[in-house]
Amino acid sequence: MKRLLPLLALSACLSACAPRPQPVQVWEGSGRVLLQEQLYRLTFTVNDQTHALRGQLQNRNNGVNYLVDGTFLPVQGGAEITAKASAGDSAKLNASLLGFGVSNITPKSDALLTGRVTGNTFDATLTVNGLRYSVAFTRVQ
């Protein structure tokens, strides 16, 4: 029995330190971006210890996906999100004309997604090429 107690204590300590699966959050929203109404789906997980947010932002109008990486900081009454939406490993443009050219240029622009979560709403600002657009999200899951 004396040998069993230290093993139980060690087991309890290790299980408490083991990473827990993060729940997936799914948000859907829309906003007028580049003069067109765009529909978005934001899917991400948050690391409870580091507040790191990772996931995907999908433009539902054209099916383009962006990798989302940022922070989900709890504040009184909700949370603040700041995340970069990047093209990730998308297709790259390589072209040349008369010996001059471009290489490894992505046709998609990166964006910055910021805003405040209150309950089941996320009032966000999407900044693309220096222009700011309001996007309203609602929690789906």
XYZ file of N, CA, C and O in Angstrom:
564
model
N 0.819 -1.194 0.000
C 0.000 0.000 0.000
C 0.860 1.254 0.000
O 0.526 2.229 -0.651
N 1.995 1.227 0.763
C 2.873 2.388 0.829
C 3.484 2.694 -0.538
O 3.738 3.840 -0.860
N 3.748 1.660 -1.321
C 4.313 1.860 -2.658
C 3.259 2.396 -3.622
O 3.561 3.090 -4.572
N 2.034 2.090 -3.405
C 0.943 2.487 -4.285
C 0.607 3.972 -4.165
O 0.288 4.621 -5.158
N 0.718 4.547 -2.970
C 0.372 5.960 -2.763
C 1.222 6.923 -3.597
O 0.685 7.830 -4.230
N 2.556 6.769 -3.625
C 3.338 7.681 -4.476
C 2.990 7.549 -5.965
O 2.971 8.529 -6.695
N 2.678 6.323 -6.390
C 2.296 6.130 -7.782
C 0.968 6.808 -8.093
O 0.783 7.404 -9.151
N 0.020 6.737 -7.169
C -1.268 7.411 -7.356
C -1.093 8.922 -7.389
O -1.718 9.625 -8.186
N -0.242 9.448 -6.524
C 0.015 10.892 -6.500
C 0.665 11.342 -7.805
O 0.299 12.375 -8.373
N 1.622 10.566 -8.284
C 2.279 10.882 -9.551
C 1.289 10.809 -10.705
O 1.265 11.677 -11.579
N 0.443 9.813 -10.701
C -0.567 9.659 -11.748
C -1.537 10.838 -11.751
O -1.890 11.368 -12.802
N -1.973 11.264 -10.572
C -2.893 12.406 -10.470
C -2.231 13.686 -10.966
O -2.848 14.497 -11.653
N -0.959 13.862 -10.625
C -0.223 15.059 -11.063
C -0.074 15.075 -12.576
O -0.279 16.102 -13.211
N 0.292 13.957 -13.158
C 0.466 13.887 -14.607
C -0.847 14.086 -15.355
O -0.883 14.747 -16.390
N -1.926 13.539 -14.835
C -3.213 13.708 -15.517
C -3.700 15.153 -15.416
O -4.359 15.657 -16.309
N -3.367 15.850 -14.332
C -3.763 17.252 -14.197
C -2.972 18.137 -15.151
O -3.466 19.162 -15.605
N -1.731 17.732 -15.450
C -0.877 18.516 -16.337
C -1.069 18.172 -17.810
O -0.575 18.879 -18.672
N -1.752 17.084 -18.089
C -1.938 16.644 -19.476
C -2.791 17.653 -20.234
O -3.728 18.226 -19.681
N -2.461 17.901 -21.488
C -3.259 18.847 -22.263
C -4.680 18.339 -22.464
O -4.895 17.172 -22.743
N -5.637 19.241 -22.274
C -7.033 18.892 -22.477
C -7.435 19.298 -23.890
O -6.954 20.305 -24.404
N -8.311 18.538 -24.508
C -8.760 18.935 -25.839
C -9.539 20.244 -25.770
O -10.349 20.441 -24.865
N -9.226 21.157 -26.675
C -9.911 22.436 -26.710
C -11.182 22.319 -27.535
O -11.168 21.733 -28.612
N -12.279 22.897 -27.033
C -13.508 22.862 -27.819
C -13.387 23.786 -29.034
O -12.756 24.838 -28.977
N -13.993 23.362 -30.108
C -13.984 24.148 -31.341
C -15.124 25.162 -31.263
O -16.246 24.833 -30.932
N -14.802 26.416 -31.563
C -15.814 27.460 -31.634
C -16.082 27.752 -33.108
O -15.145 27.895 -33.894
N -17.353 27.859 -33.459
C -17.745 28.147 -34.837
C -18.621 29.393 -34.824
O -19.595 29.465 -34.080
N -18.265 30.367 -35.650
C -18.976 31.635 -35.760
C -19.297 31.882 -37.221
O -18.479 31.585 -38.096
N -20.458 32.432 -37.497
C -20.817 32.820 -38.866
C -21.241 34.276 -38.855
O -21.862 34.739 -37.891
N -20.888 34.969 -39.927
C -21.229 36.379 -39.980
C -21.142 36.934 -41.374
O -20.827 36.232 -42.345
N -21.432 38.226 -41.455
C -21.400 38.888 -42.754
C -21.014 40.346 -42.564
O -21.110 40.907 -41.476
N -20.574 40.939 -43.653
C -20.210 42.343 -43.666
C -19.950 42.786 -45.088
O -19.678 41.971 -45.971
N -20.036 44.064 -45.319
C -19.770 44.634 -46.634
C -18.270 44.893 -46.737
O -17.742 45.795 -46.102
N -17.605 44.056 -47.529
C -16.157 44.135 -47.710
C -15.881 44.319 -49.198
O -16.387 43.557 -50.024
N -15.103 45.325 -49.510
C -14.775 45.648 -50.908
C -16.051 45.815 -51.743
O -16.193 45.250 -52.821
N -17.014 46.544 -51.197
C -18.268 46.929 -51.846
C -19.236 45.774 -52.077
O -20.250 45.934 -52.734
N -18.948 44.604 -51.551
C -19.850 43.461 -51.699
C -20.145 42.860 -50.340
O -19.268 42.798 -49.472
N -21.376 42.389 -50.173
C -21.725 41.672 -48.948
C -21.029 40.324 -48.975
O -21.173 39.546 -49.921
N -20.234 40.053 -47.934
C -19.480 38.810 -47.853
C -19.991 37.998 -46.667
O -20.281 38.551 -45.609
N -20.082 36.691 -46.837
C -20.464 35.777 -45.771
C -19.215 35.049 -45.300
O -18.421 34.572 -46.122
N -19.041 34.963 -43.980
C -17.841 34.353 -43.416
C -18.209 33.268 -42.415
O -19.249 33.325 -41.770
N -17.292 32.304 -42.282
C -17.385 31.274 -41.232
C -16.022 31.240 -40.562
O -15.005 30.990 -41.212
N -16.017 31.487 -39.256
C -14.791 31.503 -38.467
C -14.823 30.296 -37.534
O -15.755 30.132 -36.746
N -13.807 29.437 -37.643
C -13.702 28.239 -36.828
C -12.348 28.261 -36.133
O -11.328 28.428 -36.803
N -12.349 28.122 -34.794
C -11.067 28.175 -34.098
C -11.139 27.443 -32.760
O -12.210 27.133 -32.251
N -9.943 27.176 -32.208
C -9.799 26.675 -30.849
C -8.933 27.667 -30.088
O -8.157 28.419 -30.682
N -9.085 27.657 -28.766
C -8.316 28.550 -27.908
C -7.596 27.711 -26.861
O -8.218 26.874 -26.201
N -6.310 27.934 -26.703
C -5.538 27.290 -25.649
C -5.839 28.046 -24.353
O -5.531 29.235 -24.245
N -6.421 27.360 -23.367
C -6.820 28.003 -22.114
C -5.654 28.593 -21.335
O -5.821 29.567 -20.616
N -4.476 28.013 -21.465
C -3.330 28.462 -20.689
C -2.615 29.645 -21.332
O -2.175 30.552 -20.649
N -2.494 29.642 -22.656
C -1.743 30.711 -23.340
C -2.648 31.720 -24.033
O -2.173 32.735 -24.510
N -3.943 31.429 -24.120
C -4.938 32.262 -24.812
C -4.664 32.370 -26.311
O -5.157 33.283 -26.972
N -3.868 31.439 -26.843
C -3.576 31.425 -28.275
C -4.784 30.909 -29.047
O -5.381 29.891 -28.686
N -5.149 31.620 -30.080
C -6.279 31.268 -30.944
C -5.708 30.774 -32.266
O -4.821 31.416 -32.840
N -6.217 29.658 -32.758
C -5.793 29.120 -34.054
C -7.010 28.539 -34.754
O -7.840 27.899 -34.137
N -7.078 28.785 -36.056
C -8.210 28.238 -36.786
C -8.238 28.663 -38.235
O -7.194 28.821 -38.870
N -9.453 28.872 -38.726
C -9.658 29.138 -40.147
C -10.802 30.133 -40.333
O -11.813 30.065 -39.656
N -10.613 31.048 -41.266
C -11.658 31.982 -41.687
C -11.971 31.651 -43.134
O -11.089 31.676 -43.991
N -13.242 31.318 -43.390
C -13.650 30.962 -44.745
C -14.579 32.035 -45.293
O -15.549 32.415 -44.642
N -14.267 32.525 -46.494
C -15.178 33.405 -47.209
C -16.164 32.485 -47.919
O -15.810 31.760 -48.841
N -17.417 32.494 -47.474
C -18.421 31.563 -47.994
C -18.878 31.943 -49.394
O -19.462 31.125 -50.095
N -18.634 33.180 -49.821
C -19.022 33.587 -51.176
C -18.157 32.918 -52.242
O -18.657 32.509 -53.280
N -16.856 32.834 -51.977
C -15.962 32.288 -52.996
C -15.204 31.042 -52.532
O -14.406 30.492 -53.286
N -15.411 30.610 -51.275
C -14.770 29.397 -50.786
C -13.308 29.543 -50.415
O -12.644 28.553 -50.121
N -12.784 30.764 -50.387
C -11.380 30.987 -50.055
C -11.197 30.840 -48.544
O -11.970 31.381 -47.756
N -10.167 30.087 -48.146
C -9.864 29.851 -46.732
C -8.596 30.583 -46.331
O -7.631 30.630 -47.094
N -8.610 31.114 -45.108
C -7.458 31.795 -44.533
C -7.111 31.123 -43.212
O -8.004 30.719 -42.470
N -5.827 31.019 -42.907
C -5.387 30.531 -41.615
C -5.478 31.682 -40.631
O -5.082 32.806 -40.941
N -6.012 31.420 -39.443
C -6.178 32.454 -38.427
C -5.301 32.108 -37.237
O -5.331 30.986 -36.737
N -4.507 33.088 -36.789
C -3.585 32.892 -35.679
C -3.567 34.172 -34.858
O -3.303 35.244 -35.404
N -3.881 34.061 -33.554
C -3.907 35.267 -32.736
C -4.149 34.977 -31.276
O -3.729 33.937 -30.760
N -4.861 35.902 -30.602
C -5.129 35.765 -29.181
C -6.615 35.941 -28.889
O -7.322 36.660 -29.593
N -7.057 35.275 -27.835
C -8.422 35.343 -27.333
C -8.295 35.671 -25.854
O -8.104 34.786 -25.026
N -8.322 36.966 -25.532
C -8.068 37.403 -24.167
C -9.362 37.664 -23.419
O -10.154 38.521 -23.837
N -9.593 36.946 -22.317
C -10.802 37.183 -21.526
C -10.760 38.572 -20.901
O -9.728 39.002 -20.387
N -11.879 39.283 -20.962
C -12.055 40.581 -20.316
C -13.416 40.554 -19.637
O -14.228 39.656 -19.882
N -13.658 41.536 -18.811
C -14.938 41.571 -18.114
C -16.079 41.653 -19.126
O -16.097 42.514 -19.995
N -16.997 40.712 -19.040
C -18.156 40.688 -19.923
C -17.928 40.017 -21.264
O -18.805 40.019 -22.110
N -16.747 39.427 -21.491
C -16.516 38.761 -22.770
C -15.055 38.481 -23.031
O -14.327 38.038 -22.154
N -14.630 38.752 -24.248
C -13.242 38.502 -24.649
C -12.871 39.433 -25.797
O -13.735 39.912 -26.527
N -11.582 39.685 -25.929
C -11.035 40.474 -27.033
C -10.262 39.533 -27.954
O -9.438 38.751 -27.492
N -10.564 39.624 -29.246
C -9.862 38.802 -30.242
C -9.008 39.708 -31.115
O -9.474 40.742 -31.598
N -7.772 39.301 -31.306
C -6.876 39.923 -32.271
C -6.201 38.778 -33.012
O -5.519 37.957 -32.385
N -6.417 38.701 -34.328
C -5.867 37.571 -35.081
C -5.496 37.996 -36.491
O -6.183 38.810 -37.108
N -4.430 37.400 -36.984
C -4.017 37.610 -38.366
C -4.616 36.502 -39.217
O -4.516 35.319 -38.865
N -5.257 36.880 -40.301
C -5.782 35.917 -41.269
C -4.822 35.926 -42.454
O -4.672 36.941 -43.132
N -4.161 34.798 -42.683
C -3.157 34.744 -43.751
C -3.506 33.687 -44.782
O -4.236 32.742 -44.508
N -2.956 33.878 -45.950
C -3.236 32.996 -47.074
C -2.674 31.596 -46.867
O -3.148 30.645 -47.477
N -1.689 31.457 -46.003
C -1.115 30.137 -45.736
C -0.405 29.579 -46.949
O 0.304 30.280 -47.658
N -0.612 28.299 -47.214
C 0.060 27.612 -48.322
C -0.802 27.625 -49.577
O -0.991 26.603 -50.224
N -1.319 28.774 -49.937
C -2.153 28.853 -51.138
C -1.275 28.932 -52.384
O -0.051 29.034 -52.299
N -1.912 28.893 -53.526
C -1.189 28.967 -54.797
C -0.410 30.269 -54.885
O -0.854 31.315 -54.408
N 0.752 30.220 -55.484
C 1.614 31.396 -55.637
C 1.705 31.771 -57.110
O 1.642 30.916 -57.992
N 1.845 33.049 -57.357
C 1.962 33.555 -58.725
C 3.433 33.652 -59.097
O 4.233 34.248 -58.381
N 3.791 33.063 -60.222
C 5.137 33.152 -60.781
C 4.984 33.543 -62.249
O 4.373 32.812 -63.026
N 5.519 34.693 -62.619
C 5.382 35.148 -64.000
C 6.602 35.963 -64.388
O 7.249 36.597 -63.563
N 6.902 35.955 -65.693
C 7.989 36.797 -66.184
C 7.670 37.268 -67.597
O 6.964 36.599 -68.348
N 8.179 38.428 -67.928
C 7.997 39.016 -69.244
C 9.282 39.721 -69.614
O 9.725 40.627 -68.905
N 9.913 39.295 -70.697
C 11.166 39.872 -71.167
C 12.248 39.880 -70.090
O 12.987 40.834 -69.920
N 12.298 38.822 -69.310
C 13.340 38.702 -68.300
C 13.012 39.324 -66.957
O 13.757 39.159 -66.002
N 11.942 40.087 -66.873
C 11.531 40.673 -65.595
C 10.325 39.896 -65.095
O 9.427 39.564 -65.862
N 10.291 39.660 -63.803
C 9.164 38.883 -63.332
C 8.950 38.968 -61.836
O 9.652 39.661 -61.115
N 7.939 38.241 -61.437
C 7.610 38.126 -60.025
C 7.556 36.642 -59.689
O 7.268 35.817 -60.550
N 7.832 36.336 -58.434
C 7.736 34.944 -58.021
C 7.251 34.858 -56.585
O 7.502 35.743 -55.773
N 6.536 33.796 -56.325
C 5.999 33.495 -54.999
C 5.116 34.616 -54.437
O 5.157 34.926 -53.256
N 4.316 35.235 -55.290
C 3.359 36.258 -54.858
C 1.997 35.587 -54.713
O 1.527 34.923 -55.633
N 1.377 35.755 -53.559
C 0.052 35.178 -53.358
C -1.011 36.159 -53.841
O -0.910 37.355 -53.591
N -2.026 35.684 -54.560
C -3.076 36.581 -55.032
C -4.049 36.995 -53.926
O -4.871 37.865 -54.133
N -3.948 36.382 -52.750
C -4.827 36.725 -51.634
C -4.082 37.631 -50.656
O -2.929 37.394 -50.340
N -4.770 38.655 -50.153
C -4.188 39.567 -49.173
C -4.382 39.036 -47.765
O -5.416 38.440 -47.459
N -3.395 39.277 -46.922
C -3.560 38.977 -45.511
C -4.496 40.016 -44.904
O -4.701 41.094 -45.466
N -5.061 39.695 -43.754
C -5.991 40.612 -43.092
C -5.785 40.527 -41.583
O -5.177 39.589 -41.072
N -6.301 41.520 -40.881
C -6.279 41.543 -39.427
C -7.713 41.539 -38.940
O -8.521 42.373 -39.363
N -8.035 40.593 -38.071
C -9.377 40.457 -37.515
C -9.307 40.833 -36.039
O -8.576 40.211 -35.271
N -10.041 41.872 -35.653
C -10.058 42.321 -34.266
C -11.497 42.548 -33.829
O -12.372 42.805 -34.664
N -11.732 42.453 -32.533
C -13.070 42.747 -32.049
C -13.324 42.203 -30.671
O -12.430 41.676 -30.009
N -14.581 42.340 -30.250
C -14.992 41.948 -28.897
C -16.113 40.922 -28.955
O -17.091 41.098 -29.682
N -15.948 39.859 -28.172
C -16.962 38.828 -28.025
C -17.775 39.151 -26.777
O -17.209 39.370 -25.705
N -19.085 39.209 -26.944
C -20.000 39.393 -25.823
C -21.122 38.381 -25.996
O -21.913 38.490 -26.938
N -21.153 37.395 -25.104
C -22.166 36.349 -25.219
C -21.990 35.570 -26.509
O -20.938 35.009 -26.770
N -23.027 35.577 -27.339
C -22.989 34.845 -28.615
C -22.762 35.758 -29.803
O -23.041 35.364 -30.935
N -22.279 36.970 -29.577
C -21.992 37.875 -30.682
C -20.516 38.281 -30.665
O -19.903 38.402 -29.605
N -19.975 38.465 -31.830
C -18.598 38.911 -32.021
C -18.647 40.068 -33.003
O -18.858 39.881 -34.201
N -18.502 41.283 -32.481
C -18.469 42.483 -33.313
C -17.026 42.712 -33.722
O -16.186 43.077 -32.894
N -16.742 42.489 -34.999
C -15.364 42.474 -35.471
C -15.100 43.563 -36.499
O -16.011 44.087 -37.131
N -13.823 43.850 -36.645
C -13.323 44.697 -37.709
C -12.319 43.877 -38.491
O -11.400 43.292 -37.920
N -12.492 43.826 -39.793
C -11.578 43.125 -40.681
C -10.811 44.191 -41.462
O -11.410 44.972 -42.205
N -9.507 44.236 -41.263
C -8.668 45.223 -41.939
C -7.919 44.530 -43.069
O -7.127 43.619 -42.834
N -8.201 44.973 -44.299
C -7.584 44.392 -45.497
C -6.932 45.526 -46.273
O -7.599 46.492 -46.648
N -5.637 45.412 -46.520
C -4.889 46.436 -47.265
C -5.116 47.834 -46.698
O -5.273 48.804 -47.427
N -5.154 47.929 -45.373
C -5.308 49.216 -44.708
C -6.738 49.733 -44.621
O -6.983 50.753 -43.993
N -7.686 49.051 -45.232
C -9.090 49.470 -45.184
C -9.826 48.620 -44.152
O -9.667 47.406 -44.104
N -10.666 49.289 -43.343
C -11.371 48.610 -42.255
C -12.824 48.373 -42.625
O -13.491 49.260 -43.152
N -13.299 47.145 -42.318
C -14.672 46.759 -42.604
C -15.282 46.118 -41.358
O -14.630 45.324 -40.690
N -16.527 46.453 -41.066
C -17.238 45.858 -39.931
C -17.852 44.524 -40.353
O -18.480 44.433 -41.414
N -17.660 43.523 -39.507
C -18.239 42.205 -39.735
C -18.887 41.756 -38.427
O -18.246 41.794 -37.379
N -20.150 41.365 -38.481
C -20.869 40.893 -37.302
C -20.994 39.384 -37.357
O -21.520 38.832 -38.318
N -20.480 38.705 -36.313
C -20.520 37.251 -36.221
C -21.491 36.825 -35.126
O -21.661 37.512 -34.127
N -22.083 35.651 -35.302
C -22.924 35.010 -34.292
C -22.392 33.602 -34.058
O -22.041 32.895 -35.017
N -22.343 33.204 -32.786
C -21.826 31.865 -32.449
C -22.798 30.791 -32.946
O -24.004 30.866 -32.719
N -22.265 29.828 -33.662
C -23.053 28.706 -34.171
C -22.860 27.507 -33.264
O -23.778 26.756 -32.989
N -21.639 27.302 -32.781
C -21.314 26.139 -31.951
C -20.301 26.545 -30.912
O -19.411 27.291 -31.139
